[in-house]
CSV table of C-alpha atoms and ligand atoms in Angstrom, one decimal:
chain,number,residue,atom,x,y,z
A,11,UNK,CA,-6.2,-1.0,20.9
A,12,UNK,CA,-3.4,-2.9,22.2
A,13,UNK,CA,-0.4,-2.3,20.2
A,14,UNK,CA,2.8,-4.2,20.7
A,15,UNK,CA,6.0,-2.4,19.6
A,16,UNK,CA,7.0,-5.5,17.7
A,17,UNK,CA,3.8,-5.2,15.5
A,18,UNK,CA,4.6,-1.6,14.4
A,19,UNK,CA,6.3,-0.9,11.2
A,20,UNK,CA,9.9,-0.1,11.9
A,21,UNK,CA,11.9,2.5,10.0
A,22,UNK,CA,15.0,0.2,9.6
A,23,UNK,CA,14.1,-2.8,7.7
A,24,UNK,CA,13.6,-5.9,10.0
A,25,UNK,CA,14.8,-9.1,8.4
A,26,UNK,CA,14.2,-11.5,11.2
A,27,UNK,CA,12.4,-11.9,14.5
A,28,UNK,CA,12.7,-14.0,17.6
A,29,UNK,CA,9.4,-15.6,18.9
A,30,UNK,CA,9.4,-16.7,22.4
A,31,UNK,CA,7.5,-16.6,25.8
A,32,UNK,CA,10.1,-14.2,27.1
A,33,UNK,CA,13.3,-13.4,25.2
A,34,UNK,CA,15.1,-12.3,28.1
A,35,UNK,CA,15.3,-15.9,29.1
A,36,UNK,CA,17.5,-16.5,26.0
A,37,UNK,CA,20.2,-13.9,26.5
A,38,UNK,CA,22.7,-15.9,24.3
A,39,UNK,CA,20.1,-15.7,21.4
A,40,UNK,CA,19.9,-12.0,21.8
A,41,UNK,CA,23.7,-11.7,21.7
A,42,UNK,CA,23.9,-13.9,18.6
A,43,UNK,CA,21.2,-12.1,16.9
A,44,UNK,CA,22.8,-8.9,17.4
A,45,UNK,CA,26.0,-10.1,16.2
A,46,UNK,CA,24.4,-11.5,13.1
A,47,UNK,CA,22.0,-8.7,12.2
A,48,UNK,CA,22.7,-5.7,14.4
A,49,UNK,CA,19.4,-3.8,14.8
A,50,UNK,CA,17.6,-5.5,11.8
A,51,UNK,CA,15.6,-7.9,14.1
A,52,UNK,CA,12.6,-7.7,16.4
A,53,UNK,CA,11.0,-9.8,19.1
A,54,UNK,CA,7.5,-11.2,19.2
A,55,UNK,CA,5.6,-13.1,21.8
A,56,UNK,CA,3.8,-16.4,21.0
A,57,UNK,CA,0.5,-14.5,20.8
A,58,UNK,CA,1.6,-11.7,18.7
A,59,UNK,CA,3.4,-13.9,16.1
A,60,UNK,CA,0.4,-15.2,14.2
A,61,UNK,CA,-1.3,-11.8,13.7
A,62,UNK,CA,2.2,-10.5,12.6
A,63,UNK,CA,2.9,-13.3,10.2
A,64,UNK,CA,-0.6,-13.2,8.6
A,65,UNK,CA,0.0,-9.7,7.3
A,66,UNK,CA,1.6,-9.2,3.9
A,67,UNK,CA,4.6,-7.1,5.3
A,68,UNK,CA,5.8,-10.4,7.0
A,69,UNK,CA,7.1,-11.5,3.6
A,70,UNK,CA,10.0,-9.1,4.1
A,71,UNK,CA,11.3,-11.4,6.8
A,72,UNK,CA,14.1,-13.8,6.1
A,73,UNK,CA,13.6,-16.1,9.1
A,74,UNK,CA,12.1,-16.3,12.6
A,75,UNK,CA,13.9,-17.9,15.4
A,76,UNK,CA,11.4,-19.6,17.7
A,77,UNK,CA,12.8,-20.1,21.1
A,78,UNK,CA,11.4,-22.7,23.4
A,79,UNK,CA,12.4,-23.7,26.9
A,80,UNK,CA,11.3,-26.8,28.9
A,81,UNK,CA,8.4,-24.8,30.4
A,82,UNK,CA,7.0,-24.3,26.8
A,83,UNK,CA,6.1,-27.9,26.1
A,84,UNK,CA,2.4,-26.8,26.4
A,85,UNK,CA,3.0,-24.2,23.6
A,86,UNK,CA,3.6,-26.8,20.9
A,87,UNK,CA,0.1,-26.3,19.3
A,88,UNK,CA,0.7,-22.6,18.9
A,89,UNK,CA,4.3,-23.0,17.8
A,90,UNK,CA,3.0,-25.5,15.1
A,91,UNK,CA,0.7,-22.8,13.9
A,92,UNK,CA,3.5,-20.3,13.9
A,93,UNK,CA,5.5,-22.6,11.8
A,94,UNK,CA,2.7,-22.9,9.3
A,95,UNK,CA,2.0,-19.3,9.1
A,96,UNK,CA,5.7,-18.5,8.5
A,97,UNK,CA,5.8,-21.3,5.8
A,98,UNK,CA,3.0,-19.6,4.0
A,99,UNK,CA,4.9,-16.4,3.8
A,100,UNK,CA,8.1,-18.3,2.8
A,101,UNK,CA,9.8,-17.2,5.9
A,102,UNK,CA,12.3,-19.7,7.4
A,103,UNK,CA,12.0,-21.1,10.8
A,104,UNK,CA,14.9,-21.9,13.1
A,105,UNK,CA,13.9,-23.6,16.3
A,106,UNK,CA,16.1,-22.8,19.3
A,107,UNK,CA,15.2,-25.2,22.0
A,108,UNK,CA,16.3,-26.0,25.5
A,109,UNK,CA,15.5,-29.3,27.1
A,110,UNK,CA,12.7,-29.9,24.6
A,111,UNK,CA,11.9,-33.7,24.4
A,112,UNK,CA,12.8,-35.6,21.2
A,113,UNK,CA,9.2,-36.2,20.4
A,114,UNK,CA,8.2,-32.6,20.6
A,115,UNK,CA,11.3,-31.6,18.5
A,116,UNK,CA,10.4,-34.3,15.9
A,117,UNK,CA,6.9,-33.0,15.7
A,118,UNK,CA,7.9,-29.4,15.1
A,119,UNK,CA,10.5,-30.3,12.5
A,120,UNK,CA,7.8,-32.3,10.7
A,121,UNK,CA,5.5,-29.3,10.8
A,122,UNK,CA,8.0,-27.4,8.7
A,123,UNK,CA,10.6,-25.9,10.9
A,124,UNK,CA,13.8,-25.5,8.7
A,125,UNK,CA,16.6,-25.8,11.1
A,126,UNK,CA,17.3,-26.4,14.8
A,127,UNK,CA,19.9,-25.2,17.4
A,128,UNK,CA,20.1,-26.4,20.9
A,129,UNK,CA,20.1,-23.9,23.8
A,130,UNK,CA,22.4,-22.7,25.3
A,131,UNK,CA,23.6,-22.0,21.9
A,132,UNK,CA,27.1,-23.5,21.1
A,133,UNK,CA,29.5,-21.1,19.6
A,134,UNK,CA,28.7,-20.3,16.0
A,135,UNK,CA,25.5,-22.5,15.9
A,136,UNK,CA,23.1,-19.8,15.1
A,137,UNK,CA,25.3,-18.4,12.4
A,138,UNK,CA,25.5,-21.8,10.8
A,139,UNK,CA,21.8,-22.3,11.0
A,140,UNK,CA,21.3,-19.0,9.3
A,141,UNK,CA,23.7,-19.8,6.6
A,142,UNK,CA,21.9,-23.1,6.0
A,143,UNK,CA,18.5,-21.7,5.8
A,144,UNK,CA,19.8,-18.9,3.4
A,145,UNK,CA,21.1,-21.6,1.2
A,146,UNK,CA,18.1,-23.9,1.3
A,147,UNK,CA,15.5,-23.7,-1.4
A,148,UNK,CA,12.2,-21.9,-0.6
A,149,UNK,CA,9.7,-24.1,1.3
A,150,UNK,CA,6.3,-24.5,-0.2
A,151,UNK,CA,3.0,-24.7,1.6
A,152,UNK,CA,2.4,-28.0,0.0
A,153,UNK,CA,4.9,-29.9,2.1
A,154,UNK,CA,3.3,-28.8,5.4
A,155,UNK,CA,1.3,-31.5,6.8
A,156,UNK,CA,-2.3,-30.4,7.2
A,157,UNK,CA,-2.2,-27.9,4.4
A,158,UNK,CA,-3.3,-30.5,1.9
A,159,UNK,CA,-7.0,-30.1,3.1
A,160,UNK,CA,-6.7,-26.4,2.4
A,161,UNK,CA,-5.4,-26.9,-1.2
A,162,UNK,CA,-8.3,-29.2,-1.7
A,163,UNK,CA,-10.9,-26.9,-0.3
A,164,UNK,CA,-9.4,-24.0,-2.2
A,165,UNK,CA,-9.6,-26.0,-5.3
A,166,UNK,CA,-13.2,-27.0,-4.5
A,167,UNK,CA,-14.1,-23.3,-4.2
A,168,UNK,CA,-12.0,-22.6,-7.2
A,169,UNK,CA,-9.2,-21.2,-5.1
A,170,UNK,CA,-6.3,-19.6,-7.3
A,171,UNK,CA,-3.4,-20.5,-4.9
A,172,UNK,CA,-2.8,-16.9,-4.4
A,173,UNK,CA,-3.6,-15.1,-1.3
A,174,UNK,CA,-6.9,-13.3,-1.6
A,175,UNK,CA,-7.2,-9.4,-1.2
A,176,UNK,CA,-8.5,-8.5,2.1
A,177,UNK,CA,-11.0,-5.4,2.0
A,178,UNK,CA,-12.4,-4.5,5.3
A,179,UNK,CA,-15.2,-1.9,5.7
A,180,UNK,CA,-15.4,0.2,8.8
A,181,UNK,CA,-18.3,2.7,9.5
A,182,UNK,CA,-17.1,5.5,11.7
A,183,UNK,CA,-20.5,5.9,13.3
A,184,UNK,CA,-23.7,3.9,13.7
A,185,UNK,CA,-26.0,3.5,10.6
A,186,UNK,CA,-23.6,5.3,8.2
A,187,UNK,CA,-24.0,2.7,5.6
A,188,UNK,CA,-21.0,0.4,6.1
A,189,UNK,CA,-22.9,-3.0,5.8
A,190,UNK,CA,-24.8,-1.8,2.8
A,191,UNK,CA,-21.4,-0.8,1.1
A,192,UNK,CA,-19.6,-4.0,2.2
A,193,UNK,CA,-22.6,-6.2,1.1
A,194,UNK,CA,-23.0,-4.6,-2.3
A,195,UNK,CA,-19.3,-4.5,-2.9
A,196,UNK,CA,-18.9,-8.2,-2.3
A,197,UNK,CA,-21.8,-9.0,-4.5
A,198,UNK,CA,-20.5,-6.8,-7.4
A,199,UNK,CA,-17.1,-8.3,-7.0
A,200,UNK,CA,-18.6,-11.8,-7.2
A,201,UNK,CA,-20.4,-10.6,-10.5
A,202,UNK,CA,-17.4,-8.8,-12.1
A,203,UNK,CA,-17.4,-9.4,-15.8
A,204,UNK,CA,-20.8,-11.0,-15.9
A,205,UNK,CA,-22.3,-8.4,-17.9
A,206,UNK,CA,-20.4,-7.7,-21.2
A,207,UNK,CA,-17.7,-10.2,-21.0
A,208,UNK,CA,-19.2,-13.7,-20.4
A,209,UNK,CA,-15.8,-15.5,-21.0
A,210,UNK,CA,-14.2,-13.8,-17.9
A,211,UNK,CA,-14.5,-16.0,-14.8
A,212,UNK,CA,-15.6,-13.9,-11.9
A,213,UNK,CA,-13.5,-14.0,-8.8
A,214,UNK,CA,-14.3,-16.1,-5.7
A,215,UNK,CA,-15.5,-13.7,-3.0
A,216,UNK,CA,-16.4,-14.2,0.6
A,217,UNK,CA,-18.0,-11.6,2.9
A,218,UNK,CA,-17.3,-12.0,6.6
A,219,UNK,CA,-19.6,-10.3,9.1
A,220,UNK,CA,-17.3,-9.4,12.0
A,221,UNK,CA,-19.8,-7.0,13.5
A,222,UNK,CA,-20.3,-9.8,16.0
A,223,UNK,CA,-23.1,-8.3,18.0
A,224,UNK,CA,-25.4,-6.4,15.5
A,225,UNK,CA,-24.2,-7.7,12.3
A,226,UNK,CA,-26.8,-7.3,9.5
A,227,UNK,CA,-25.2,-9.1,6.6
A,228,UNK,CA,-27.4,-12.0,7.1
A,229,UNK,CA,-30.5,-9.8,7.0
A,230,UNK,CA,-29.2,-7.9,3.9
A,231,UNK,CA,-28.9,-11.2,2.0
A,232,UNK,CA,-32.0,-12.9,3.8
A,233,UNK,CA,-29.7,-15.7,5.2
A,234,UNK,CA,-29.9,-17.6,8.4
A,235,UNK,CA,-27.6,-16.9,11.3
A,236,UNK,CA,-25.8,-20.1,12.0
A,237,UNK,CA,-24.8,-21.6,15.3
A,238,UNK,CA,-21.8,-23.1,13.4
A,239,UNK,CA,-20.3,-19.6,13.3
A,240,UNK,CA,-20.1,-19.4,17.1
A,241,UNK,CA,-18.6,-22.9,17.2
A,242,UNK,CA,-16.0,-21.8,14.6
A,243,UNK,CA,-15.0,-18.5,16.3
A,244,UNK,CA,-14.9,-20.1,19.8
A,245,UNK,CA,-12.3,-22.7,18.9
A,246,UNK,CA,-10.2,-21.3,16.0
A,247,UNK,CA,-7.2,-23.6,16.9
A,248,UNK,CA,-9.4,-26.5,15.6
A,249,UNK,CA,-10.4,-24.5,12.5
A,250,UNK,CA,-9.5,-25.9,9.1
A,251,UNK,CA,-10.7,-24.9,5.6
A,252,UNK,CA,-13.5,-27.6,6.0
A,253,UNK,CA,-14.9,-26.3,9.1
A,254,UNK,CA,-14.6,-22.7,7.8
A,255,UNK,CA,-16.3,-23.8,4.6
A,256,UNK,CA,-19.0,-25.4,6.6
A,257,UNK,CA,-19.9,-22.2,8.5
A,258,UNK,CA,-20.2,-20.3,5.2
A,259,UNK,CA,-23.5,-19.9,3.3
A,260,UNK,CA,-23.8,-19.5,-0.3
A,261,UNK,CA,-25.8,-16.6,-1.8
A,262,UNK,CA,-27.1,-17.4,-5.3
A,263,UNK,CA,-24.2,-19.7,-6.1
A,264,UNK,CA,-21.7,-16.8,-6.1
A,265,UNK,CA,-21.0,-15.2,-2.8
A,266,UNK,CA,-19.8,-17.0,0.3
A,267,UNK,CA,-21.0,-15.3,3.5
A,268,UNK,CA,-20.0,-15.8,7.1
A,269,UNK,CA,-22.9,-14.3,9.1
A,270,UNK,CA,-22.4,-12.9,12.5
A,271,UNK,CA,-23.2,-15.6,15.3
A,272,UNK,CA,-26.8,-16.2,16.0
A,273,UNK,CA,-26.6,-14.9,19.6
A,274,UNK,CA,-25.3,-11.7,20.7
A,275,UNK,CA,-21.7,-12.3,22.0
A,276,UNK,CA,-19.1,-10.1,23.6
A,277,UNK,CA,-16.7,-8.5,21.2
A,278,UNK,CA,-13.8,-10.0,23.2
A,279,UNK,CA,-15.0,-13.5,22.4
A,280,UNK,CA,-12.4,-13.5,19.8
A,281,UNK,CA,-8.7,-12.6,20.2
A,282,UNK,CA,-6.3,-11.2,17.5
A,283,UNK,CA,-5.0,-14.8,17.1
A,284,UNK,CA,-8.4,-16.0,16.3
A,285,UNK,CA,-9.0,-13.3,13.8
A,286,UNK,CA,-5.6,-13.7,12.2
A,287,UNK,CA,-6.4,-17.5,11.7
A,288,UNK,CA,-9.8,-16.7,10.3
A,289,UNK,CA,-8.4,-14.3,7.7
A,290,UNK,CA,-5.5,-16.6,6.8
A,291,UNK,CA,-8.1,-19.4,6.1
A,292,UNK,CA,-10.4,-17.0,4.2
A,293,UNK,CA,-7.5,-15.6,2.0
A,294,UNK,CA,-6.4,-19.1,1.1
A,295,UNK,CA,-9.7,-19.9,-0.3
A,296,UNK,CA,-10.9,-16.7,-1.9
A,297,UNK,CA,-9.7,-14.1,-4.2
A,298,UNK,CA,-11.4,-11.3,-2.3
A,299,UNK,CA,-12.4,-11.4,1.3
A,300,UNK,CA,-14.6,-8.4,2.3
A,301,UNK,CA,-15.0,-7.8,5.9
A,302,UNK,CA,-17.8,-5.8,7.7
A,303,UNK,CA,-16.1,-4.5,10.8
A,304,UNK,CA,-17.8,-3.3,14.0
A,305,UNK,CA,-17.7,0.4,14.4
A,306,UNK,CA,-16.1,0.0,17.8
A,307,UNK,CA,-12.3,-0.3,17.7
A,308,UNK,CA,-11.4,-3.7,19.3
A,309,UNK,CA,-8.0,-5.4,20.0
A,310,UNK,CA,-8.2,-7.2,16.6
A,311,UNK,CA,-8.9,-4.1,14.6
A,312,UNK,CA,-5.1,-3.8,14.1
A,313,UNK,CA,-4.9,-7.3,13.1
A,314,UNK,CA,-7.2,-6.8,10.2
A,315,UNK,CA,-5.7,-3.4,9.3
A,316,UNK,CA,-2.2,-4.9,9.1
A,317,UNK,CA,-3.2,-7.7,6.9
A,318,UNK,CA,-5.5,-5.7,4.6
A,319,UNK,CA,-4.5,-4.0,1.2
A,320,UNK,CA,-7.0,-1.2,1.5
A,321,UNK,CA,-9.1,-0.4,4.6
A,322,UNK,CA,-12.3,1.4,3.7
A,323,UNK,CA,-13.5,3.9,6.2
A,324,UNK,CA,-17.0,5.2,5.8
A,325,UNK,CA,-18.1,8.7,6.9
A,326,UNK,CA,-20.9,11.2,6.2
A,327,UNK,CA,-20.9,14.9,5.9
A,328,UNK,CA,-21.8,15.7,9.5
A,329,UNK,CA,-20.0,16.7,12.7
A,330,UNK,CA,-20.0,13.2,14.4
A,331,UNK,CA,-18.3,11.6,11.4
A,332,UNK,CA,-15.8,14.5,11.4
A,333,UNK,CA,-15.1,14.0,15.1
A,334,UNK,CA,-15.0,10.2,15.0
A,335,UNK,CA,-12.5,10.4,12.0
A,336,UNK,CA,-10.3,12.5,14.0
A,337,UNK,CA,-10.4,10.2,17.0
A,338,UNK,CA,-9.8,7.1,14.8
A,339,UNK,CA,-6.9,8.4,12.9
A,340,UNK,CA,-5.3,9.8,16.0
A,341,UNK,CA,-5.5,6.4,17.7
A,342,UNK,CA,-4.0,4.7,14.8
A,343,UNK,CA,-1.2,7.2,14.6
A,344,UNK,CA,-0.5,6.9,18.5
A,345,UNK,CA,-0.1,3.2,17.9
A,346,UNK,CA,2.0,3.6,14.8
A,347,UNK,CA,-0.4,1.6,12.8
A,348,UNK,CA,-0.5,1.8,9.0
A,349,UNK,CA,-3.2,4.5,8.8
A,350,UNK,CA,-2.1,5.2,5.1
A,351,UNK,CA,-4.0,2.1,4.1
A,352,UNK,CA,-7.2,3.9,5.0
A,353,UNK,CA,-9.4,4.9,2.0
A,354,UNK,CA,-12.1,7.4,2.9
A,355,UNK,CA,-15.6,6.9,1.5
A,356,UNK,CA,-18.1,9.6,1.9
A,357,UNK,CA,-21.6,8.1,1.9
A,358,UNK,CA,-24.7,10.0,1.0
A,359,UNK,CA,-22.4,12.6,-0.7
A,360,UNK,CA,-24.0,15.7,-2.0
A,361,UNK,CA,-25.0,15.7,-5.6
A,362,UNK,CA,-22.8,17.1,-8.4
A,363,UNK,CA,-25.0,20.1,-8.7
A,364,UNK,CA,-25.0,20.9,-4.9
A,365,UNK,CA,-22.3,23.5,-4.9
A,366,UNK,CA,-22.4,24.4,-1.3
A,367,UNK,CA,-22.2,20.7,-0.4
A,368,UNK,CA,-19.3,20.3,-2.6
A,369,UNK,CA,-17.6,23.2,-0.7
A,370,UNK,CA,-18.5,21.5,2.7
A,371,UNK,CA,-16.8,18.2,1.5
A,372,UNK,CA,-13.7,20.2,0.5
A,373,UNK,CA,-13.7,21.8,4.0
A,374,UNK,CA,-14.1,18.5,5.8
A,375,UNK,CA,-11.3,16.8,4.0
A,376,UNK,CA,-9.0,19.9,4.5
A,377,UNK,CA,-9.8,20.2,8.2
A,378,UNK,CA,-9.3,16.3,8.8
A,379,UNK,CA,-6.3,16.4,6.5
A,380,UNK,CA,-7.6,13.4,4.6
A,381,UNK,CA,-8.3,12.7,1.0
A,382,UNK,CA,-11.8,11.5,0.3
A,383,UNK,CA,-11.3,9.1,-2.5
A,384,UNK,CA,-14.7,7.9,-3.1
A,385,UNK,CA,-18.0,9.6,-2.8
A,386,UNK,CA,-21.1,7.6,-2.9
A,387,UNK,CA,-24.5,9.0,-3.7
A,388,UNK,CA,-27.7,8.8,-1.6
A,389,UNK,CA,-29.6,6.1,-3.2
A,390,UNK,CA,-32.9,7.0,-1.8
A,391,UNK,CA,-35.5,4.6,-0.3
A,392,UNK,CA,-34.8,1.9,-2.7
A,393,UNK,CA,-31.6,1.1,-0.7
A,394,UNK,CA,-33.3,0.4,2.5
A,395,UNK,CA,-36.1,-1.5,0.5
A,396,UNK,CA,-33.5,-3.7,-1.0
A,397,UNK,CA,-31.8,-4.4,2.3
A,398,UNK,CA,-35.3,-5.2,3.9
A,399,UNK,CA,-36.0,-7.6,1.1
A,400,UNK,CA,-32.7,-9.3,1.6
A,401,UNK,CA,-31.5,-8.5,-1.8
A,402,UNK,CA,-28.3,-6.8,-3.3
A,403,UNK,CA,-29.1,-3.5,-5.1
A,404,UNK,CA,-28.4,-5.1,-8.4
A,405,UNK,CA,-31.2,-7.5,-7.9
A,406,UNK,CA,-33.6,-5.0,-6.6
A,407,UNK,CA,-32.8,-1.7,-8.3
A,408,UNK,CA,-30.1,-2.3,-10.8
A,409,UNK,CA,-30.2,1.3,-12.1
A,410,UNK,CA,-29.9,2.8,-8.5
A,411,UNK,CA,-27.0,5.4,-8.6
A,412,UNK,CA,-25.5,3.8,-5.5
A,413,UNK,CA,-25.3,0.4,-7.2
A,414,UNK,CA,-23.8,2.0,-10.2
A,415,UNK,CA,-20.9,3.4,-8.2
A,416,UNK,CA,-20.3,0.4,-6.1
A,417,UNK,CA,-20.2,-1.6,-9.4
A,418,UNK,CA,-17.6,0.7,-10.9
A,419,UNK,CA,-15.5,0.3,-7.8
A,420,UNK,CA,-15.7,-3.4,-7.8
A,421,UNK,CA,-14.7,-3.4,-11.5
A,422,UNK,CA,-11.7,-1.2,-10.9
A,423,UNK,CA,-10.5,-3.1,-7.8
A,424,UNK,CA,-10.7,-6.3,-9.7
A,425,UNK,CA,-8.8,-4.7,-12.7
A,426,UNK,CA,-6.2,-3.6,-10.2
A,427,UNK,CA,-5.6,-7.1,-8.8
A,428,UNK,CA,-5.3,-8.5,-12.3
A,429,UNK,CA,-2.7,-5.9,-13.2
A,430,UNK,CA,-0.7,-6.7,-10.0
A,431,UNK,CA,-1.0,-10.5,-10.6
A,432,UNK,CA,0.4,-10.1,-14.2
A,433,UNK,CA,3.2,-8.0,-12.8
A,434,UNK,CA,3.9,-10.6,-10.1
A,435,UNK,CA,4.0,-13.5,-12.5
B,7,LIG,N1,-26.0,5.6,0.1
B,7,LIG,C1,-27.2,5.3,0.7
B,7,LIG,N2,-28.4,5.9,0.2
B,7,LIG,C2,-29.5,5.5,0.8
B,7,LIG,N3,-29.7,4.8,1.9
B,7,LIG,C3,-28.6,4.3,2.4
B,7,LIG,C4,-27.3,4.5,1.9
B,7,LIG,N4,-26.4,3.8,2.5
B,7,LIG,C5,-27.0,3.3,3.6
B,7,LIG,N5,-28.4,3.5,3.4
B,7,LIG,C6,-29.4,3.0,4.3
B,7,LIG,O1,-29.0,3.4,5.8
B,7,LIG,C7,-29.4,2.4,6.7
B,7,LIG,C8,-28.2,2.0,7.5
B,7,LIG,O2,-27.3,1.3,6.5
B,7,LIG,P1,-26.3,0.2,7.1
B,7,LIG,O3,-26.9,-0.8,7.8
B,7,LIG,O4,-25.6,-0.2,5.9
B,7,LIG,O5,-25.3,1.0,8.0
B,7,LIG,P2,-24.2,0.5,9.0
B,7,LIG,O6,-23.1,1.6,9.0
B,7,LIG,O7,-23.7,-0.8,8.7
B,7,LIG,O8,-25.1,0.5,10.4
B,7,LIG,P3,-24.7,-0.2,11.7
B,7,LIG,O9,-24.1,0.8,12.5
B,7,LIG,O10,-26.0,-0.8,12.2
B,7,LIG,O11,-23.7,-1.3,11.4
B,7,LIG,C9,-30.0,1.3,5.9
B,7,LIG,O12,-31.4,1.4,6.0
B,7,LIG,C10,-29.6,1.4,4.5
B,7,LIG,O13,-30.4,1.0,3.5
B,8,LIG,MG1,-23.6,-2.6,9.9
């Protein structure tokens, strides 16, 4: 995992960030930022900015100062995306530009940058720009050119205008049941309220298979693996809600699925920026975005972790799970990543009556110093049968104990988001 210090949660609240190729080329900006904010600001590279801005913590930022030199003319594309990502989080953007042509400047201001200062910074210029953005009314995503398509597509999919909840699922060892859990959770979420309360409209749910090499979501829903997925992932700069929507497949009119690509591709085909763009797009269009993660840790694992609300980690009651959990948590702690978002799910947990099994679960959680919040039962051969038939458990064996527990989880996750939505209104 490649953690940049700027991506880590800081003890002092960071209220602003500089974003540049190399902030050392802008020493006057460093001086002015220090004078204005003391230590309450950080620095990001162009590549780190989008993953950072796509996580929910970015809302705490008041503004970003994007510094561009003449040599950065070729960065206009990514700067445009940074501006859009900042606008989405209602973070103001101050451009600080040295020798940037009027056309480029015009283009960036049109994209939604809020203010501009020339570089070298004239005395008091940054201070005044900060005052102006503080006074200005909040920007809305609707005034950003290019976001209209998203609104439309969101409406087409019944988008709520809110950001969807990101729920990644990560199996800590091969074959542990991560894809089964992710697939059935996504399906149950897409069906919340169907039984019992017909008036309740189920949420819009999308399942992304990011286990790019051996992803089996398509198999578990009997869907094709599409070439358009590769095209989407190999050029995310060109991705919009339409191309994203076209790469999705609809399962039984309820669940949108992005399968893994048809061919086996290297895991580093996609960068953290690609994944951040993908997640940003998916969350704009859906209420819940469930992600099946590869069990390998990749550079974009932290991108997903940082943007997620909860991060489900699957383990079993065996030595390899225990050791892998230890390694995983240690790696996250070393990088100061938000490991507190992890929610441990014990799959094939011992039955209620299995007292020695219960004692082993207790010992496992004590020795790893983790809280196992969810225990899923062994669903027997019906589970593999459902997967082989390309059916969610509810369609193949609705009374299976694993299905019942996943359905309960989906219902309570949905209820939780409803409560939060009411609190936020
Ligand atoms: N709780 C369960 N009860 C019974 N069978 C299960 C359970 N969970 C998973 N399985 C079965 O275990 C097998 C592996 O499951 P799955 O493909 O979901 O694991 P995975 O962690 O995604 O594996 P991979 O490492 O290949 O990604 C499948 O045959 C599935 O049906
Ligand atoms: Mg899997």
